[in-house]
């Protein structure tokens, strides 16, 4: 699903395009698995001592010199790769490509077909190494793992100081209810708060729960780190053995997610701590108030990714800002500043970054002191008559996206994205 198109959990290796890759990995012990979203465990193979490549080396009686020590360092890096903390998609592609180049050399098979865009992205990353020697590939693999282990050891500080009294949670979310305020905090700062399937589910469940929760008077969605949300985790598109099923499941999840905003009874407030992309922009038309840092920008690059609008933005944006400006955002891929968003009516107020927390949260606390029934009834009078219409808009948008996600336009755009990231 989009919106900047973000994608999750364990890629199933393809029988046709990656047979050799599967053969190398078939005896991998479970203790070497790495939990991640795009390439899953595919770059964390069996220890080299058990691999066909090492057996071949031993059979040829390679001289036990510094090269032996180097290959042991490579084996150690392969083992240590399981300790890396949630490497991003481009890192996983690099690791896959370098491992294949280090152990088997240049690719010899055919490039996977257009429908297998993950297989193609992996093949292109490997093929992109060209004539790199196996020793150089090992060296770069080791450096990449060491860098990743260093990041893991020093990480975790971004969420320090956040409330630990979560009433419910999902990976990448902190959800708390206190003093009448339900806070849904996106908490994947290292991934710019890109949304995984689990996060979609966690947010929509919390919005539904809030409707009947007497302790919730106002709902706040905000983020941790430099970004409010970078849209979809493109790993959400990676677990594709059946593109048609992926598109249908994605449609159903997105429709339920947006419906949770449409049918939200309590005041819904956004506190945007940084840039917003894709789905995190399009649903803003369903919020009751949006306070944003002056550092925020807003973009929804649907056509660049072969996709189309969602979040009811095809209806709400023209009503908020007119067709000319809505088209710039929804299909001309234009980015706007926080000041422009305020002028267009997409956000309530722009606040200097260093004052955002204090001023926005004061506004939220003031809202939480208002009579609950008055808030609920007033929102229903303002938005209630359009809820069924918005639901129909949501259905139409999701139906179109289901078609788009299996289109050549979309697959080529995502392949291009992964190939570009793998070269960074």
Coordinates of C-alpha atoms in Angstrom, one line a residue:
X1 CA 0.0 0.0 0.0
X2 CA 1.5 3.4 -0.4
X3 CA 2.0 6.2 0.4
X4 CA 5.3 6.8 -0.3
X5 CA 4.8 3.6 -0.5
X6 CA 6.0 1.8 2.7
X7 CA 6.2 -2.7 3.1
X8 CA 6.8 -5.7 5.9
X9 CA 8.0 -9.0 7.3
X10 CA 9.9 -12.0 5.8
X11 CA 10.4 -12.3 2.0
X12 CA 9.7 -15.8 0.8
X13 CA 12.4 -16.7 -1.7
X14 CA 11.4 -17.4 -5.2
X15 CA 11.9 -21.0 -6.6
X16 CA 12.7 -19.9 -10.1
X17 CA 14.7 -16.7 -9.7
X18 CA 16.8 -17.5 -6.6
X19 CA 17.3 -21.3 -6.7
X20 CA 21.1 -21.0 -6.1
X21 CA 20.5 -18.5 -3.3
X22 CA 18.1 -20.9 -1.5
X23 CA 20.5 -23.8 -1.9
X24 CA 23.2 -21.9 -0.1
X25 CA 20.8 -21.0 2.7
X26 CA 18.8 -24.2 3.1
X27 CA 20.6 -25.4 6.2
X28 CA 20.7 -22.1 8.0
X29 CA 20.0 -22.6 11.8
X30 CA 17.1 -20.6 13.3
X31 CA 19.4 -18.9 15.7
X32 CA 20.8 -16.9 12.7
X33 CA 17.5 -15.4 11.8
X34 CA 17.2 -11.6 11.7
X35 CA 13.7 -10.0 12.2
X36 CA 13.2 -7.4 9.5
X37 CA 10.8 -6.2 6.9
X38 CA 12.1 -6.2 3.3
X39 CA 14.7 -9.0 2.6
X40 CA 13.8 -10.9 5.7
X41 CA 16.6 -13.4 6.6
X42 CA 17.8 -13.8 3.0
X43 CA 21.2 -12.2 3.7
X44 CA 22.0 -14.1 6.9
X45 CA 23.1 -17.5 5.5
X46 CA 24.4 -20.7 7.0
X47 CA 27.9 -20.2 8.5
X48 CA 30.5 -20.4 5.8
X49 CA 32.0 -23.6 7.2
X50 CA 28.8 -25.4 6.1
X51 CA 28.4 -23.6 2.7
X52 CA 29.3 -25.2 -0.7
X53 CA 31.7 -22.4 -1.4
X54 CA 33.9 -23.1 1.7
X55 CA 33.8 -26.8 0.9
X56 CA 35.1 -26.0 -2.5
X57 CA 37.8 -23.9 -1.1
X58 CA 38.9 -26.6 1.3
X59 CA 39.0 -29.1 -1.5
X60 CA 41.4 -26.9 -3.4
X61 CA 43.7 -26.7 -0.4
X62 CA 43.8 -22.9 -0.3
X63 CA 46.9 -21.7 1.4
X64 CA 46.3 -21.0 5.1
X65 CA 47.7 -17.5 5.3
X66 CA 46.2 -14.1 5.8
X67 CA 43.5 -15.1 3.3
X68 CA 42.3 -17.8 5.7
X69 CA 42.0 -15.2 8.5
X70 CA 40.2 -12.9 6.1
X71 CA 37.6 -15.6 5.2
X72 CA 37.1 -16.3 8.9
X73 CA 36.5 -12.6 9.5
X74 CA 33.9 -12.8 6.7
X75 CA 32.3 -15.9 8.4
X76 CA 32.2 -14.0 11.7
X77 CA 30.5 -11.0 9.9
X78 CA 27.9 -13.4 8.5
X79 CA 27.2 -14.7 12.0
X80 CA 27.2 -11.2 13.5
X81 CA 24.8 -9.9 10.9
X82 CA 22.0 -11.5 13.0
X83 CA 22.8 -8.9 15.8
X84 CA 22.2 -5.9 13.6
X85 CA 19.1 -4.0 14.8
X86 CA 16.5 -3.6 12.0
X87 CA 18.7 -2.7 9.1
X88 CA 16.9 -0.7 6.4
X89 CA 15.9 -2.0 3.0
X90 CA 18.9 -0.5 1.1
X91 CA 21.3 -2.1 3.7
X92 CA 19.6 -5.5 3.2
X93 CA 19.9 -5.2 -0.5
X94 CA 23.6 -4.3 -0.2
X95 CA 24.2 -7.2 2.2
X96 CA 22.5 -9.7 -0.1
X97 CA 24.4 -8.5 -3.2
X98 CA 27.8 -8.5 -1.4
X99 CA 27.2 -11.9 0.1
X100 CA 26.3 -13.4 -3.3
X101 CA 29.3 -11.7 -5.0
X102 CA 31.6 -12.8 -2.2
X103 CA 30.6 -16.5 -2.3
X104 CA 29.6 -17.1 -6.0
X105 CA 30.9 -14.2 -8.0
X106 CA 28.9 -12.4 -10.7
X107 CA 25.2 -13.5 -11.3
X108 CA 24.8 -16.0 -14.1
X109 CA 21.0 -16.6 -14.2
X110 CA 18.4 -14.6 -16.0
X111 CA 16.9 -11.5 -14.5
X112 CA 13.6 -12.2 -12.8
X113 CA 10.4 -11.2 -14.6
X114 CA 8.6 -7.9 -14.2
X115 CA 6.0 -9.3 -11.8
X116 CA 8.8 -10.4 -9.4
X117 CA 9.9 -6.9 -8.5
X118 CA 11.6 -7.9 -5.3
X119 CA 13.5 -10.6 -7.1
X120 CA 14.5 -8.1 -9.7
X121 CA 15.6 -5.5 -7.2
X122 CA 17.8 -8.2 -5.5
X123 CA 19.2 -9.3 -8.9
X124 CA 19.9 -5.7 -9.9
X125 CA 21.7 -5.0 -6.7
X126 CA 23.9 -8.0 -7.2
X127 CA 24.5 -7.4 -10.9
X128 CA 25.3 -3.8 -10.1
X129 CA 28.5 -4.9 -8.4
X130 CA 29.9 -5.7 -11.8
X131 CA 33.4 -7.1 -11.8
X132 CA 34.0 -6.5 -8.1
X133 CA 36.3 -9.3 -6.8
X134 CA 35.1 -11.8 -4.2
X135 CA 37.7 -10.5 -1.8
X136 CA 36.6 -6.9 -2.2
X137 CA 33.0 -8.0 -1.7
X138 CA 33.9 -9.8 1.5
X139 CA 35.7 -6.6 2.7
X140 CA 32.7 -4.4 2.0
X141 CA 30.3 -7.0 3.6
X142 CA 32.4 -7.0 6.8
X143 CA 32.5 -3.2 6.9
X144 CA 28.8 -3.0 6.4
X145 CA 28.1 -5.4 9.2
X146 CA 30.5 -3.6 11.5
X147 CA 28.9 -0.3 10.7
X148 CA 25.4 -1.8 11.5
X149 CA 26.6 -3.2 14.8
X150 CA 28.0 0.1 15.8
X151 CA 24.6 1.8 15.0
X152 CA 22.8 -0.8 17.0
X153 CA 25.0 -0.3 20.0
X154 CA 24.6 3.4 20.1
X155 CA 20.9 3.5 19.2
X156 CA 17.8 3.8 21.3
X157 CA 18.3 7.4 22.5
X158 CA 15.6 8.9 20.3
X159 CA 12.8 7.4 22.4
X160 CA 14.4 8.3 25.8
X161 CA 12.1 10.3 28.0
X162 CA 8.9 9.0 26.4
X163 CA 6.1 7.7 28.6
X164 CA 6.5 4.1 29.6
X165 CA 2.9 3.8 30.7
X166 CA 1.6 2.4 27.4
X167 CA -1.9 1.1 27.6
X168 CA -1.6 -0.8 24.3
X169 CA 1.3 -1.1 21.8
X170 CA 2.5 -2.3 18.5
X171 CA 5.9 -2.4 17.0
X172 CA 6.8 1.2 16.1
X173 CA 4.0 2.7 18.2
X174 CA 3.7 4.1 21.8
X175 CA 0.0 4.4 22.8
X176 CA -1.0 6.0 26.1
X177 CA -4.1 7.4 27.8
X178 CA -3.7 10.0 30.5
X179 CA -5.7 13.0 31.7
X180 CA -8.3 12.4 29.0
X181 CA -5.7 12.4 26.2
X182 CA -5.1 9.4 24.1
X183 CA -1.7 9.7 22.5
X184 CA -0.7 7.6 19.5
X185 CA 3.0 8.2 18.9
X186 CA 4.8 6.9 15.9
X187 CA 8.1 5.7 17.2
X188 CA 10.4 4.4 14.5
X189 CA 12.7 7.5 14.2
X190 CA 15.5 5.5 12.6
X191 CA 13.0 4.7 9.7
X192 CA 11.5 8.2 9.7
X193 CA 8.4 6.7 11.3
X194 CA 7.5 4.8 8.1
X195 CA 4.3 2.8 8.6
X196 CA 4.4 -1.0 8.7
X197 CA 1.3 -3.2 8.5
X198 CA 1.5 -3.7 12.3
X199 CA 1.5 0.1 12.8
X200 CA -1.5 0.5 10.5
X201 CA -3.4 -2.1 12.5
X202 CA -2.3 -0.6 15.9
X203 CA -3.5 2.9 14.9
X204 CA -6.8 1.8 13.6
X205 CA -7.5 -0.4 16.6
X206 CA -6.7 2.5 18.9
X207 CA -9.0 4.9 17.1
X208 CA -11.8 2.4 17.2
X209 CA -11.2 1.7 20.9
X210 CA -11.2 5.5 21.7
X211 CA -14.8 5.8 20.5
X212 CA -16.1 3.8 23.5
X213 CA -13.4 4.7 26.0
X214 CA -14.7 7.0 28.7
X215 CA -11.1 7.9 29.6
X216 CA -10.5 9.3 26.1
X217 CA -11.7 12.9 25.4
X218 CA -9.3 13.8 22.7
X219 CA -6.9 11.8 20.5
X220 CA -3.4 13.0 19.4
X221 CA -1.3 11.5 16.7
X222 CA 2.3 12.6 16.7
X223 CA 5.8 11.3 16.0
X224 CA 9.3 10.8 17.5
X225 CA 12.4 12.2 15.9
X226 CA 12.9 14.4 12.9
X227 CA 10.0 13.1 10.8
X228 CA 6.3 13.0 11.6
X229 CA 5.9 10.1 9.1
X230 CA 7.6 9.2 5.8
X231 CA 4.5 7.2 4.6
X232 CA 4.6 3.5 3.9
X233 CA 7.5 1.3 4.7
X234 CA 8.2 0.0 1.2
X235 CA 8.9 -3.3 2.9
X236 CA 5.1 -3.7 2.9
X237 CA 5.4 -4.5 -0.8
X238 CA 8.2 -7.0 -0.4
X239 CA 6.5 -10.1 0.9
X240 CA 4.9 -10.8 -2.5
X241 CA 4.5 -14.4 -3.6
X242 CA 1.1 -13.7 -4.9
X243 CA 0.7 -10.1 -6.2
X244 CA -3.0 -10.3 -6.5
X245 CA -3.5 -11.4 -2.9
X246 CA -1.0 -8.7 -1.8
X247 CA -3.1 -6.1 -3.5
X248 CA -6.4 -7.4 -2.1
X249 CA -5.0 -7.6 1.4
X250 CA -3.5 -4.2 1.2
X251 CA -6.8 -2.7 -0.1
X252 CA -8.7 -4.2 2.8
X253 CA -6.3 -3.0 5.4
X254 CA -6.1 0.5 3.9
X255 CA -9.9 0.8 3.7
X256 CA -10.3 -0.3 7.4
X257 CA -7.5 2.1 8.4
X258 CA -9.1 5.2 6.7
X259 CA -12.6 4.2 7.9
X260 CA -11.2 4.4 11.5
X261 CA -10.5 8.1 10.9
X262 CA -13.9 8.7 9.1
X263 CA -15.9 7.1 12.0
X264 CA -13.7 8.5 14.8
X265 CA -16.2 10.2 17.3
X266 CA -13.7 12.0 19.5
X267 CA -11.7 15.2 18.5
X268 CA -8.7 14.1 16.5
X269 CA -5.6 16.3 16.7
X270 CA -2.3 16.0 14.8
X271 CA 1.0 17.4 16.3
X272 CA 3.4 17.2 13.4
X273 CA 7.0 17.2 14.6
X274 CA 8.5 17.1 11.1
X275 CA 7.9 16.3 7.4
X276 CA 4.9 14.2 6.4
X277 CA 4.7 12.0 3.3
X278 CA 2.0 10.0 1.6
X279 CA -0.7 8.6 3.8
X280 CA 0.3 10.8 6.7
X281 CA -0.6 13.8 4.5
X282 CA -3.7 12.5 2.8
X283 CA -5.6 11.7 6.1
X284 CA -5.0 15.2 7.4
X285 CA -8.3 16.2 5.9
X286 CA -10.0 13.9 8.4
X287 CA -8.4 15.5 11.4
X288 CA -10.1 18.2 13.5
X289 CA -7.0 20.2 14.2
X290 CA -3.4 20.0 13.0
X291 CA -0.5 21.8 14.7
X292 CA 2.8 21.6 12.9
X293 CA 6.4 22.6 13.3
X294 CA 7.7 25.2 10.9
X295 CA 10.2 22.6 9.7
X296 CA 7.5 20.4 8.3
X297 CA 6.9 19.8 4.6
X298 CA 4.1 17.9 2.9
X299 CA 4.3 15.7 -0.1
X300 CA 2.3 12.8 -1.6
X301 CA 4.3 11.4 -4.6
X302 CA 1.6 9.0 -5.9
X303 CA 2.1 9.4 -9.6
X304 CA 5.8 9.1 -9.3
X305 CA 5.2 5.7 -7.7
X306 CA 2.6 4.6 -10.2
X307 CA -0.1 4.9 -7.6
X308 CA -3.2 7.2 -6.8
X309 CA -4.6 9.2 -3.9
X310 CA -5.9 7.6 -0.7
X311 CA -7.1 8.8 2.7
X312 CA -10.2 10.4 1.1
X313 CA -7.9 13.1 -0.1
X314 CA -9.5 13.0 -3.6
X315 CA -12.6 14.5 -1.9
X316 CA -11.2 16.4 1.1
X317 CA -8.3 18.2 -0.6
X318 CA -10.3 19.9 -3.3
X319 CA -12.8 21.0 -0.7
X320 CA -10.1 22.4 1.6
X321 CA -7.8 24.1 -1.0
X322 CA -9.5 24.0 -4.4
X323 CA -8.8 21.7 -7.4
X324 CA -5.7 23.5 -8.7
X325 CA -3.8 23.2 -5.4
X326 CA -5.2 19.7 -4.7
X327 CA -3.9 18.5 -8.1
X328 CA -0.4 19.8 -7.4
X329 CA -0.3 17.7 -4.2
X330 CA -2.2 14.6 -5.3
X331 CA -0.9 14.0 -8.8
X332 CA 1.8 16.5 -9.7
X333 CA 4.0 15.4 -6.8
X334 CA 4.6 19.0 -5.5
X335 CA 6.0 19.5 -2.0
X336 CA 4.7 22.3 0.1
X337 CA 6.0 24.0 3.2
X338 CA 4.3 24.3 6.6
X339 CA 3.5 27.9 5.8
X340 CA 1.9 27.0 2.5
X341 CA -0.1 24.2 4.2
X342 CA -1.4 26.7 6.7
X343 CA -2.4 29.2 4.0
X344 CA -4.2 26.4 2.1
X345 CA -6.1 25.4 5.2
X346 CA -4.6 21.9 5.5
X347 CA -3.2 22.6 9.0
X348 CA -4.5 24.7 11.8
X349 CA -1.4 26.5 13.0
X350 CA 2.3 26.6 12.3
X351 CA 4.4 26.8 15.5
X352 CA 8.2 27.5 15.7
X353 CA 9.9 24.2 16.2
X354 CA 11.4 25.0 19.6
X355 CA 7.9 25.9 20.9
X356 CA 5.9 23.1 19.3
X357 CA 5.7 20.8 22.2
X358 CA 4.8 23.4 24.8
X359 CA 2.2 25.3 22.7
X360 CA 0.5 22.4 20.9
X361 CA 0.2 20.3 24.0
X362 CA -1.3 23.2 25.9
X363 CA -4.0 23.4 23.2
X364 CA -4.6 19.7 23.5
X365 CA -4.9 19.9 27.3
X366 CA -7.4 22.8 27.0
X367 CA -9.5 20.6 24.6
X368 CA -9.4 17.8 27.1
X369 CA -11.0 20.0 29.7
X370 CA -14.1 20.7 27.6
X371 CA -17.4 18.7 28.2
X372 CA -17.1 15.4 26.4
X373 CA -20.6 15.1 25.1
X374 CA -20.5 18.6 23.7
X375 CA -17.3 17.7 21.9
X376 CA -18.8 14.5 20.5
X377 CA -22.1 16.0 19.5
X378 CA -20.5 19.0 17.9
X379 CA -18.1 16.8 15.8
X380 CA -21.0 14.7 14.7
X381 CA -23.0 17.7 13.5
X382 CA -20.0 19.0 11.6
X383 CA -18.8 15.7 10.1
X384 CA -21.6 13.2 10.6
X385 CA -23.6 13.9 7.4
X386 CA -20.5 13.2 5.2
X387 CA -19.3 10.0 6.8
X388 CA -21.1 7.7 4.5
X389 CA -20.0 9.7 1.5
X390 CA -16.4 9.6 2.8
X391 CA -16.7 5.9 3.2
X392 CA -17.7 5.6 -0.5
X393 CA -14.8 7.8 -1.5
X394 CA -12.5 5.5 0.6
X395 CA -13.9 2.4 -1.2
X396 CA -13.3 3.9 -4.6
X397 CA -9.8 5.0 -3.8
X398 CA -8.9 1.6 -2.4
X399 CA -10.4 -0.2 -5.4
X400 CA -8.2 1.9 -7.7
X401 CA -5.1 1.3 -5.6
X402 CA -5.7 -2.4 -5.7
X403 CA -5.4 -2.2 -9.4
X404 CA -2.4 0.2 -9.2
X405 CA -0.4 -2.1 -6.9
X406 CA -0.3 -4.8 -9.5
X407 CA 0.4 -2.5 -12.4
X408 CA 3.6 -2.3 -14.3
X409 CA 3.8 1.4 -13.5
X410 CA 3.9 0.7 -9.8
X411 CA 6.2 -2.3 -9.9
X412 CA 8.7 -0.5 -12.0
X413 CA 8.6 2.6 -9.7
X414 CA 9.2 0.4 -6.6
X415 CA 12.0 -1.5 -8.4
X416 CA 13.6 1.7 -9.4
X417 CA 13.4 3.0 -5.8
X418 CA 15.1 -0.2 -4.3
X419 CA 17.7 -0.2 -7.0
X420 CA 18.5 3.5 -6.4
X421 CA 18.7 2.9 -2.6
X422 CA 21.0 -0.1 -3.0
X423 CA 23.6 2.1 -4.8
X424 CA 23.6 4.8 -2.1

